[in-house]
mmCIF file of C-alpha atoms in Angstrom:
data_model
loop_
_atom_site.group_PDB
_atom_site.id
_atom_site.type_symbol
_atom_site.label_atom_id
_atom_site.label_comp_id
_atom_site.label_asym_id
_atom_site.label_seq_id
_atom_site.Cartn_x
_atom_site.Cartn_y
_atom_site.Cartn_z
ATOM 1 C CA MET A 1394 -42.221 -19.674 -56.477
ATOM 2 C CA LEU A 1395 -39.262 -18.506 -58.512
ATOM 3 C CA THR A 1396 -38.535 -15.763 -55.993
ATOM 4 C CA MET A 1397 -38.699 -18.235 -53.129
ATOM 5 C CA ALA A 1398 -36.419 -20.617 -54.995
ATOM 6 C CA LEU A 1399 -33.837 -17.909 -55.491
ATOM 7 C CA LEU A 1400 -33.862 -16.946 -51.820
ATOM 8 C CA PRO A 1401 -31.490 -18.956 -49.612
ATOM 9 C CA SER A 1402 -32.880 -20.998 -46.781
ATOM 10 C CA SER A 1403 -33.016 -19.443 -43.328
ATOM 11 C CA LEU A 1404 -30.201 -21.639 -42.086
ATOM 12 C CA HIS A 1405 -27.979 -20.797 -45.039
ATOM 13 C CA PHE A 1406 -28.910 -17.117 -44.741
ATOM 14 C CA SER A 1407 -27.858 -17.018 -41.066
ATOM 15 C CA SER A 1408 -24.641 -18.869 -41.787
ATOM 16 C CA LEU A 1409 -23.591 -16.054 -44.114
ATOM 17 C CA TYR A 1410 -23.162 -13.802 -41.101
ATOM 18 C CA LEU A 1411 -22.581 -16.050 -38.080
ATOM 19 C CA SER A 1412 -20.838 -19.379 -37.932
ATOM 20 C CA THR A 1413 -22.388 -22.304 -36.120
ATOM 21 C CA SER A 1414 -19.622 -22.320 -33.519
ATOM 22 C CA THR A 1415 -20.290 -18.658 -32.709
ATOM 23 C CA ILE A 1416 -23.994 -19.300 -32.231
ATOM 24 C CA VAL A 1417 -23.300 -22.338 -30.027
ATOM 25 C CA THR A 1418 -20.824 -20.327 -27.949
ATOM 26 C CA LEU A 1419 -23.293 -17.496 -27.381
ATOM 27 C CA CYS A 1420 -26.070 -19.930 -26.491
ATOM 28 C CA VAL A 1421 -23.839 -21.662 -23.946
ATOM 29 C CA PHE A 1422 -22.757 -18.425 -22.301
ATOM 30 C CA PHE A 1423 -26.228 -16.915 -22.175
ATOM 31 C CA SER A 1424 -27.543 -20.150 -20.674
ATOM 32 C CA LEU A 1425 -24.789 -20.103 -18.057
ATOM 33 C CA LEU A 1426 -25.503 -16.456 -17.242
ATOM 34 C CA CYS A 1427 -29.202 -17.195 -16.763
ATOM 35 C CA THR A 1428 -28.359 -20.211 -14.614
ATOM 36 C CA CYS A 1429 -25.994 -18.137 -12.492
ATOM 37 C CA ILE A 1430 -28.637 -15.453 -11.900
ATOM 38 C CA ILE A 1431 -31.248 -18.037 -10.930
ATOM 39 C CA ILE A 1432 -28.930 -19.885 -8.554
ATOM 40 C CA GLY A 1433 -27.760 -16.596 -7.070
ATOM 41 C CA HIS A 1434 -31.378 -15.676 -6.359
ATOM 42 C CA LEU A 1435 -32.062 -19.029 -4.723
ATOM 43 C CA LEU A 1436 -28.951 -18.696 -2.538
ATOM 44 C CA GLU A 1437 -29.565 -15.062 -1.658
ATOM 45 C CA GLU A 1438 -29.787 -15.816 2.071
ATOM 46 C CA ASN A 1439 -26.719 -18.059 2.066
ATOM 47 C CA ARG A 1440 -23.780 -16.252 3.678
ATOM 48 C CA TRP A 1441 -21.158 -18.416 1.958
ATOM 49 C CA ALA A 1442 -22.207 -17.907 -1.660
ATOM 50 C CA ASN A 1443 -22.822 -15.036 -4.043
ATOM 51 C CA GLU A 1444 -23.013 -14.533 -7.796
ATOM 52 C CA SER A 1445 -19.233 -14.267 -8.144
ATOM 53 C CA ILE A 1446 -18.573 -17.635 -6.484
ATOM 54 C CA ILE A 1447 -21.414 -19.251 -8.400
ATOM 55 C CA ALA A 1448 -20.133 -17.852 -11.705
ATOM 56 C CA LEU A 1449 -16.640 -19.212 -10.996
ATOM 57 C CA LEU A 1450 -17.988 -22.670 -10.144
ATOM 58 C CA LEU A 1451 -20.240 -22.728 -13.197
ATOM 59 C CA GLY A 1452 -17.293 -21.706 -15.343
ATOM 60 C CA LEU A 1453 -15.194 -24.517 -13.908
ATOM 61 C CA CYS A 1454 -17.984 -27.045 -14.496
ATOM 62 C CA ALA A 1455 -18.480 -25.804 -18.060
ATOM 63 C CA GLY A 1456 -14.734 -26.071 -18.667
ATOM 64 C CA VAL A 1457 -14.717 -29.665 -17.426
ATOM 65 C CA VAL A 1458 -17.654 -30.528 -19.685
ATOM 66 C CA VAL A 1459 -15.937 -28.989 -22.713
ATOM 67 C CA LEU A 1460 -12.739 -30.914 -21.968
ATOM 68 C CA LEU A 1461 -14.645 -34.195 -21.691
ATOM 69 C CA VAL A 1462 -16.707 -33.592 -24.831
ATOM 70 C CA THR A 1463 -13.662 -32.683 -26.923
ATOM 71 C CA LYS A 1464 -11.609 -35.514 -25.348
ATOM 72 C CA PHE A 1465 -9.030 -33.032 -24.065
ATOM 73 C CA HIS A 1466 -8.115 -31.893 -27.589
ATOM 74 C CA SER A 1467 -9.727 -28.450 -27.385
ATOM 75 C CA ASP A 1468 -11.122 -26.671 -24.357
ATOM 76 C CA LYS A 1469 -12.001 -23.322 -25.923
ATOM 77 C CA ILE A 1470 -15.561 -22.335 -26.638
ATOM 78 C CA LEU A 1471 -14.736 -18.631 -26.582
ATOM 79 C CA ILE A 1472 -11.634 -16.717 -27.604
ATOM 80 C CA PHE A 1473 -11.368 -14.071 -24.898
ATOM 81 C CA SER A 1474 -9.466 -11.111 -26.326
ATOM 82 C CA GLU A 1475 -8.141 -8.059 -24.553
ATOM 83 C CA ASP A 1476 -10.408 -5.852 -26.651
ATOM 84 C CA LEU A 1477 -13.481 -7.685 -25.362
ATOM 85 C CA PHE A 1478 -12.429 -7.106 -21.772
ATOM 86 C CA PHE A 1479 -11.061 -3.566 -21.890
ATOM 87 C CA LEU A 1480 -13.513 -2.107 -24.417
ATOM 88 C CA TYR A 1481 -16.797 -3.767 -23.507
ATOM 89 C CA LEU A 1482 -16.764 -5.446 -20.085
ATOM 90 C CA LEU A 1483 -14.569 -3.265 -17.879
ATOM 91 C CA PRO A 1484 -15.991 0.253 -18.645
ATOM 92 C CA PRO A 1485 -19.557 -0.386 -17.376
ATOM 93 C CA ILE A 1486 -18.207 -1.952 -14.166
ATOM 94 C CA ILE A 1487 -15.939 0.981 -13.331
ATOM 95 C CA PHE A 1488 -18.512 3.575 -14.396
ATOM 96 C CA ASN A 1489 -21.216 2.033 -12.219
ATOM 97 C CA ALA A 1490 -18.782 1.961 -9.281
ATOM 98 C CA GLY A 1491 -18.299 5.702 -9.617
ATOM 99 C CA PHE A 1492 -21.969 6.334 -10.332
ATOM 100 C CA GLN A 1493 -23.216 4.418 -7.278
ATOM 101 C CA VAL A 1494 -20.589 5.533 -4.769
ATOM 102 C CA LYS A 1495 -21.689 7.615 -1.784
ATOM 103 C CA LYS A 1496 -20.095 10.882 -2.839
ATOM 104 C CA LYS A 1497 -20.346 12.687 0.493
ATOM 105 C CA GLN A 1498 -18.406 10.051 2.399
ATOM 106 C CA PHE A 1499 -16.081 9.417 -0.542
ATOM 107 C CA PHE A 1500 -14.875 13.011 -0.808
ATOM 108 C CA LYS A 1501 -14.984 13.552 2.944
ATOM 109 C CA ASN A 1502 -12.437 10.755 3.344
ATOM 110 C CA PHE A 1503 -10.711 11.396 0.024
ATOM 111 C CA THR A 1504 -7.332 12.082 1.647
ATOM 112 C CA ILE A 1505 -7.366 8.774 3.516
ATOM 113 C CA ILE A 1506 -8.530 6.950 0.395
ATOM 114 C CA LEU A 1507 -5.693 8.465 -1.639
ATOM 115 C CA LEU A 1508 -3.164 7.496 1.028
ATOM 116 C CA PHE A 1509 -4.272 3.866 0.947
ATOM 117 C CA GLY A 1510 -5.208 3.683 -2.729
ATOM 118 C CA VAL A 1511 -2.257 5.566 -4.247
ATOM 119 C CA ILE A 1512 0.630 5.747 -1.767
ATOM 120 C CA GLY A 1513 -0.091 2.292 -0.360
ATOM 121 C CA THR A 1514 -0.363 0.800 -3.849
ATOM 122 C CA VAL A 1515 2.936 2.353 -4.911
ATOM 123 C CA ILE A 1516 4.636 0.917 -1.811
ATOM 124 C CA SER A 1517 3.121 -2.504 -2.512
ATOM 125 C CA PHE A 1518 4.211 -2.194 -6.134
ATOM 126 C CA CYS A 1519 7.832 -1.603 -5.128
ATOM 127 C CA LEU A 1520 7.899 -4.390 -2.536
ATOM 128 C CA ILE A 1521 6.175 -6.966 -4.751
ATOM 129 C CA SER A 1522 8.394 -6.129 -7.737
ATOM 130 C CA PHE A 1523 11.527 -6.546 -5.636
ATOM 131 C CA GLY A 1524 10.198 -9.743 -4.051
ATOM 132 C CA ALA A 1525 9.284 -11.170 -7.460
ATOM 133 C CA LEU A 1526 12.777 -10.369 -8.723
ATOM 134 C CA MET A 1527 14.439 -12.197 -5.833
ATOM 135 C CA LEU A 1528 12.033 -15.152 -5.800
ATOM 136 C CA ILE A 1529 11.835 -15.826 -9.539
ATOM 137 C CA GLN A 1530 15.586 -15.621 -10.002
ATOM 138 C CA ARG A 1531 16.083 -18.018 -7.109
ATOM 139 C CA ILE A 1532 13.647 -20.469 -8.687
ATOM 140 C CA GLY A 1533 15.757 -20.475 -11.824
ATOM 141 C CA ILE A 1534 13.676 -18.487 -14.308
ATOM 142 C CA SER A 1535 16.115 -16.134 -15.987
ATOM 143 C CA ASN A 1536 14.365 -15.034 -19.181
ATOM 144 C CA LEU A 1537 12.420 -12.150 -17.604
ATOM 145 C CA GLY A 1538 13.494 -8.523 -17.810
ATOM 146 C CA ILE A 1539 13.082 -5.637 -15.400
ATOM 147 C CA LYS A 1540 9.918 -4.556 -17.204
ATOM 148 C CA ASP A 1541 8.400 -7.996 -16.583
ATOM 149 C CA TYR A 1542 9.123 -7.847 -12.847
ATOM 150 C CA LEU A 1543 7.630 -4.369 -12.603
ATOM 151 C CA ALA A 1544 4.579 -5.551 -14.521
ATOM 152 C CA ILE A 1545 4.157 -8.397 -12.021
ATOM 153 C CA GLY A 1546 4.373 -5.886 -9.179
ATOM 154 C CA ALA A 1547 1.765 -3.643 -10.801
ATOM 155 C CA ILE A 1548 -0.638 -6.547 -11.349
ATOM 156 C CA LEU A 1549 -0.299 -8.101 -7.890
ATOM 157 C CA SER A 1550 -0.528 -4.765 -6.093
ATOM 158 C CA ALA A 1551 -4.180 -4.544 -7.118
ATOM 159 C CA THR A 1552 -6.196 -5.834 -4.160
ATOM 160 C CA ASP A 1553 -9.866 -6.760 -4.393
ATOM 161 C CA SER A 1554 -12.094 -4.984 -1.877
ATOM 162 C CA VAL A 1555 -15.096 -7.155 -2.829
ATOM 163 C CA CYS A 1556 -13.769 -10.040 -0.740
ATOM 164 C CA THR A 1557 -13.219 -7.721 2.225
ATOM 165 C CA LEU A 1558 -16.718 -6.315 1.994
ATOM 166 C CA GLN A 1559 -18.159 -9.831 1.679
ATOM 167 C CA VAL A 1560 -16.302 -11.084 4.775
ATOM 168 C CA TYR A 1561 -17.340 -8.061 6.827
ATOM 169 C CA SER A 1562 -20.971 -8.441 5.786
ATOM 170 C CA ILE A 1563 -20.855 -12.123 6.783
ATOM 171 C CA LEU A 1564 -19.470 -11.204 10.216
ATOM 172 C CA GLY A 1565 -22.101 -8.547 10.691
ATOM 173 C CA ALA A 1566 -25.026 -10.748 9.653
ATOM 174 C CA ASN A 1567 -23.979 -13.809 11.643
ATOM 175 C CA THR A 1568 -24.691 -12.746 15.218
ATOM 176 C CA ASN A 1569 -24.970 -16.284 16.636
ATOM 177 C CA MET A 1570 -21.450 -17.475 15.836
ATOM 178 C CA ASN A 1571 -18.776 -17.457 18.516
ATOM 179 C CA PHE A 1572 -15.723 -15.579 17.323
ATOM 180 C CA LYS A 1573 -12.545 -14.567 19.050
ATOM 181 C CA ILE A 1574 -12.396 -11.200 20.761
ATOM 182 C CA SER A 1575 -10.816 -9.481 17.778
ATOM 183 C CA LEU A 1576 -13.544 -10.730 15.442
ATOM 184 C CA GLN A 1577 -16.231 -9.887 17.977
ATOM 185 C CA SER A 1578 -15.062 -6.293 18.008
ATOM 186 C CA LEU A 1579 -14.965 -6.303 14.231
ATOM 187 C CA LYS A 1580 -18.476 -7.731 14.130
ATOM 188 C CA LEU A 1581 -19.762 -4.561 15.753
ATOM 189 C CA LEU A 1582 -18.750 -2.699 12.608
ATOM 190 C CA VAL A 1583 -21.350 -4.112 10.260
ATOM 191 C CA LEU A 1584 -19.894 -2.950 6.984
ATOM 192 C CA ASN A 1585 -22.551 -1.377 4.828
ATOM 193 C CA GLN A 1586 -23.145 2.074 3.474
ATOM 194 C CA ASP A 1587 -25.901 2.945 5.937
ATOM 195 C CA GLU A 1588 -24.610 1.728 9.325
ATOM 196 C CA THR A 1589 -20.865 2.300 8.890
ATOM 197 C CA PRO A 1590 -20.445 4.805 6.048
ATOM 198 C CA LEU A 1591 -16.910 5.776 7.122
ATOM 199 C CA LEU A 1592 -15.452 2.272 7.034
ATOM 200 C CA TYR A 1593 -17.364 1.341 3.898
ATOM 201 C CA SER A 1594 -16.297 4.449 1.991
ATOM 202 C CA ILE A 1595 -12.640 3.914 2.923
ATOM 203 C CA VAL A 1596 -12.598 0.222 1.960
ATOM 204 C CA PHE A 1597 -14.651 0.695 -1.202
ATOM 205 C CA GLY A 1598 -12.884 3.881 -2.276
ATOM 206 C CA GLU A 1599 -9.460 2.364 -1.649
ATOM 207 C CA GLY A 1600 -10.404 -0.668 -3.709
ATOM 208 C CA VAL A 1601 -11.468 1.391 -6.718
ATOM 209 C CA VAL A 1602 -8.549 3.847 -6.527
ATOM 210 C CA ASN A 1603 -6.187 0.934 -5.947
ATOM 211 C CA ASP A 1604 -7.358 -0.809 -9.126
ATOM 212 C CA ALA A 1605 -7.046 2.396 -11.133
ATOM 213 C CA THR A 1606 -3.594 3.106 -9.686
ATOM 214 C CA SER A 1607 -2.407 -0.395 -10.524
ATOM 215 C CA ILE A 1608 -3.591 -0.049 -14.109
ATOM 216 C CA VAL A 1609 -1.897 3.343 -14.434
ATOM 217 C CA LEU A 1610 1.300 1.838 -13.020
ATOM 218 C CA PHE A 1611 1.093 -1.056 -15.452
ATOM 219 C CA ASN A 1612 0.588 1.284 -18.419
ATOM 220 C CA SER A 1613 3.477 3.451 -17.225
ATOM 221 C CA VAL A 1614 5.771 0.441 -16.948
ATOM 222 C CA GLN A 1615 4.822 -0.865 -20.383
ATOM 223 C CA SER A 1616 5.386 2.486 -22.085
ATOM 224 C CA PHE A 1617 8.770 3.225 -20.503
ATOM 225 C CA ASP A 1618 12.260 2.244 -21.633
ATOM 226 C CA PHE A 1619 14.294 0.565 -18.878
ATOM 227 C CA SER A 1620 17.516 0.126 -20.824
ATOM 228 C CA SER A 1621 19.313 2.278 -18.261
ATOM 229 C CA LEU A 1622 18.235 2.395 -14.607
ATOM 230 C CA ASP A 1623 19.127 5.340 -12.409
ATOM 231 C CA ALA A 1624 17.497 7.977 -10.204
ATOM 232 C CA ILE A 1625 16.425 9.993 -13.244
ATOM 233 C CA THR A 1626 14.619 6.942 -14.638
ATOM 234 C CA ALA A 1627 12.697 6.541 -11.380
ATOM 235 C CA LEU A 1628 11.712 10.221 -11.449
ATOM 236 C CA LYS A 1629 10.574 9.916 -15.062
ATOM 237 C CA LEU A 1630 8.459 6.909 -14.152
ATOM 238 C CA LEU A 1631 6.928 8.880 -11.282
ATOM 239 C CA GLY A 1632 6.283 11.781 -13.636
ATOM 240 C CA ILE A 1633 4.520 9.537 -16.145
ATOM 241 C CA PHE A 1634 2.391 8.093 -13.350
ATOM 242 C CA LEU A 1635 1.359 11.532 -12.052
ATOM 243 C CA TYR A 1636 0.679 12.769 -15.574
ATOM 244 C CA LEU A 1637 -1.579 9.825 -16.397
ATOM 245 C CA PHE A 1638 -3.357 10.042 -13.052
ATOM 246 C CA CYS A 1639 -4.063 13.790 -13.173
ATOM 247 C CA THR A 1640 -4.935 14.102 -16.872
ATOM 248 C CA SER A 1641 -7.188 11.037 -16.827
ATOM 249 C CA THR A 1642 -9.047 12.362 -13.794
ATOM 250 C CA ALA A 1643 -9.410 15.826 -15.338
ATOM 251 C CA LEU A 1644 -10.766 14.366 -18.582
ATOM 252 C CA GLY A 1645 -13.414 12.362 -16.751
ATOM 253 C CA ILE A 1646 -14.512 15.430 -14.777
ATOM 254 C CA MET A 1647 -14.697 17.548 -17.941
ATOM 255 C CA VAL A 1648 -16.843 15.038 -19.831
ATOM 256 C CA GLY A 1649 -19.136 14.607 -16.832
ATOM 257 C CA LEU A 1650 -19.636 18.371 -16.506
ATOM 258 C CA LEU A 1651 -20.179 18.686 -20.251
ATOM 259 C CA SER A 1652 -22.935 16.076 -20.169
ATOM 260 C CA ALA A 1653 -24.636 17.900 -17.292
ATOM 261 C CA TYR A 1654 -24.455 21.199 -19.182
ATOM 262 C CA ILE A 1655 -25.849 19.733 -22.412
ATOM 263 C CA ILE A 1656 -28.764 17.964 -20.737
ATOM 264 C CA LYS A 1657 -29.612 20.966 -18.575
ATOM 265 C CA THR A 1658 -29.438 23.401 -21.486
ATOM 266 C CA LEU A 1659 -31.321 21.365 -24.080
ATOM 267 C CA TYR A 1660 -33.753 19.735 -21.633
ATOM 268 C CA LEU A 1661 -34.038 16.547 -23.672
ATOM 269 C CA GLY A 1662 -36.534 14.985 -21.291
ATOM 270 C CA ARG A 1663 -39.388 17.211 -22.448
ATOM 271 C CA HIS A 1664 -39.681 15.070 -25.589
ATOM 272 C CA SER A 1665 -38.188 11.704 -24.686
ATOM 273 C CA THR A 1666 -36.421 10.239 -21.690
ATOM 274 C CA ASP A 1667 -34.685 7.794 -24.015
ATOM 275 C CA ARG A 1668 -32.501 10.583 -25.356
ATOM 276 C CA GLU A 1669 -31.369 11.541 -21.872
ATOM 277 C CA VAL A 1670 -30.455 7.987 -20.936
ATOM 278 C CA ALA A 1671 -28.759 7.353 -24.277
ATOM 279 C CA LEU A 1672 -26.740 10.577 -24.046
ATOM 280 C CA MET A 1673 -25.495 9.727 -20.549
ATOM 281 C CA MET A 1674 -24.436 6.234 -21.601
ATOM 282 C CA LEU A 1675 -22.763 7.388 -24.803
ATOM 283 C CA MET A 1676 -20.880 10.279 -23.214
ATOM 284 C CA ALA A 1677 -19.659 8.051 -20.392
ATOM 285 C CA TYR A 1678 -18.361 5.514 -22.902
ATOM 286 C CA LEU A 1679 -16.966 8.340 -25.039
ATOM 287 C CA SER A 1680 -14.871 9.571 -22.127
ATOM 288 C CA TYR A 1681 -13.326 6.107 -21.827
ATOM 289 C CA MET A 1682 -12.580 5.889 -25.544
ATOM 290 C CA ILE A 1683 -11.067 9.394 -25.672
ATOM 291 C CA ALA A 1684 -8.789 8.505 -22.762
ATOM 292 C CA GLU A 1685 -7.639 5.352 -24.550
ATOM 293 C CA LEU A 1686 -7.150 7.340 -27.756
ATOM 294 C CA LEU A 1687 -4.904 9.802 -25.910
ATOM 295 C CA ASN A 1688 -3.018 6.948 -24.191
ATOM 296 C CA LEU A 1689 -4.428 7.925 -20.795
ATOM 297 C CA SER A 1690 -6.087 5.735 -18.178
ATOM 298 C CA GLY A 1691 -9.643 5.054 -19.300
ATOM 299 C CA ILE A 1692 -10.371 3.454 -15.919
ATOM 300 C CA LEU A 1693 -9.721 6.643 -13.975
ATOM 301 C CA THR A 1694 -11.486 8.734 -16.596
ATOM 302 C CA ILE A 1695 -14.738 6.800 -16.620
ATOM 303 C CA PHE A 1696 -14.692 6.381 -12.824
ATOM 304 C CA PHE A 1697 -14.588 10.122 -12.150
ATOM 305 C CA CYS A 1698 -16.964 10.709 -15.050
ATOM 306 C CA GLY A 1699 -19.437 8.453 -13.236
ATOM 307 C CA ILE A 1700 -18.986 10.391 -9.993
ATOM 308 C CA VAL A 1701 -19.567 13.747 -11.713
ATOM 309 C CA MET A 1702 -22.548 12.434 -13.677
ATOM 310 C CA SER A 1703 -24.195 11.073 -10.537
ATOM 311 C CA HIS A 1704 -23.733 14.428 -8.787
ATOM 312 C CA TYR A 1705 -24.664 16.831 -11.595
ATOM 313 C CA THR A 1706 -26.065 15.135 -14.712
ATOM 314 C CA TRP A 1707 -28.352 12.754 -12.823
ATOM 315 C CA HIS A 1708 -30.119 15.648 -11.087
ATOM 316 C CA ASN A 1709 -30.792 17.436 -14.391
ATOM 317 C CA VAL A 1710 -32.790 14.603 -15.979
ATOM 318 C CA THR A 1711 -36.419 13.684 -15.437
ATOM 319 C CA GLY A 1712 -37.580 11.383 -12.665
ATOM 320 C CA SER A 1713 -38.168 8.447 -14.988
ATOM 321 C CA SER A 1714 -34.703 8.881 -16.489
ATOM 322 C CA ARG A 1715 -33.161 8.814 -13.006
ATOM 323 C CA THR A 1716 -34.771 5.481 -12.244
ATOM 324 C CA THR A 1717 -33.871 4.101 -15.660
ATOM 325 C CA THR A 1718 -30.220 5.144 -15.559
ATOM 326 C CA LYS A 1719 -29.698 3.889 -12.013
ATOM 327 C CA HIS A 1720 -30.993 0.400 -12.771
ATOM 328 C CA SER A 1721 -29.587 0.242 -16.310
ATOM 329 C CA PHE A 1722 -26.031 0.999 -15.215
ATOM 330 C CA ALA A 1723 -26.280 -1.456 -12.334
ATOM 331 C CA THR A 1724 -27.694 -4.197 -14.590
ATOM 332 C CA ILE A 1725 -25.027 -3.815 -17.283
ATOM 333 C CA SER A 1726 -22.311 -3.809 -14.626
ATOM 334 C CA PHE A 1727 -23.754 -6.919 -12.984
ATOM 335 C CA ILE A 1728 -23.845 -8.841 -16.274
ATOM 336 C CA SER A 1729 -20.284 -7.820 -17.113
ATOM 337 C CA GLU A 1730 -18.982 -8.898 -13.699
ATOM 338 C CA THR A 1731 -20.781 -12.237 -13.901
ATOM 339 C CA PHE A 1732 -19.450 -12.838 -17.406
ATOM 340 C CA ILE A 1733 -15.870 -12.108 -16.301
ATOM 341 C CA PHE A 1734 -16.013 -14.410 -13.264
ATOM 342 C CA MET A 1735 -17.558 -17.143 -15.371
ATOM 343 C CA TYR A 1736 -14.864 -16.920 -17.990
ATOM 344 C CA VAL A 1737 -12.130 -16.903 -15.336
ATOM 345 C CA GLY A 1738 -13.504 -20.224 -14.109
ATOM 346 C CA MET A 1739 -13.503 -21.655 -17.625
ATOM 347 C CA ASP A 1740 -10.085 -20.259 -18.498
ATOM 348 C CA ALA A 1741 -8.557 -21.942 -15.463
ATOM 349 C CA LEU A 1742 -8.840 -25.232 -17.398
ATOM 350 C CA ASN A 1743 -7.356 -23.852 -20.604
ATOM 351 C CA THR A 1744 -4.528 -26.332 -21.034
ATOM 352 C CA ASP A 1745 -3.372 -24.633 -24.250
ATOM 353 C CA GLN A 1746 -2.167 -21.640 -22.238
ATOM 354 C CA TRP A 1747 -0.247 -23.928 -19.891
ATOM 355 C CA LYS A 1748 1.488 -25.579 -22.824
ATOM 356 C CA ASN A 1749 2.290 -22.263 -24.522
ATOM 357 C CA SER A 1750 3.686 -20.651 -21.377
ATOM 358 C CA LYS A 1751 7.213 -19.299 -21.896
ATOM 359 C CA ALA A 1752 8.069 -19.465 -18.196
ATOM 360 C CA ARG A 1753 10.543 -22.321 -17.777
#
């Protein structure tokens, strides 16, 4: 009895580690994630909805509820930090994209993908930065520097291939709708990896390389001094971009090959498949963290690490580990994507950010 009296209650014991608001926040988000998955399953055959749209709508609805409950005084149930996004949510998404990509078509059309994903992104970056400079100054906002305009160009030059793939799949699946001639010809190219591997690999590969290029451009802009602008400054910026792109890619390839060599040499699967799966996950995440530690692009690093692991490491593990890794990576990526879309919907109603905006 004395021992039990000295022990704190279960509620008090839990409060020593987690606050009530944290527990409520996690319960709300896990409930919303489960709801999104269930609704997405029920609307699987609907051509106008997918998990991304559902997550956005649920986030908006949750944001409205929070605003009404708090009487518009506080609309935050989660403080979304950059560390949460870049360290925990983004790596599994990019890694799974590289791990699941059709490597034969990707490397067969690698030149075209680089032209669209790198050269095209750089052109868009220059045009958008110049357009933002002209437009924003004409509006009357004068407190932005050249680095801010270049950052805007780097951010907006990142196009999302998911929407393109979704539209093409809708056109291909909907054979009874009457489209114009141009859309009818496009409908013949049902965009999926099996029926049109060329078009799919180009669109998907360009989307991934485009995102990575935009992030590298953004990091290059943020780390460069624009106190004096001239031709040498532009060449230095180009040099930083090429350095980050090449070294980040090389690091991802090296870590991927190292994981394949370790697993093949030690043959971990003879004792436990868990070790194989754990080693692949940890080394993939380690490549991202090393790139960030060296001020490189972790996105490019983990993307090419995923490609190399799917081509070499994946074939050196046991059959059960192959099935486990394939579904595990896809599941973690799916949860991360759903979480991000859901928070974007909620953050759209964050009035505190509107009030604290410095753009006037």
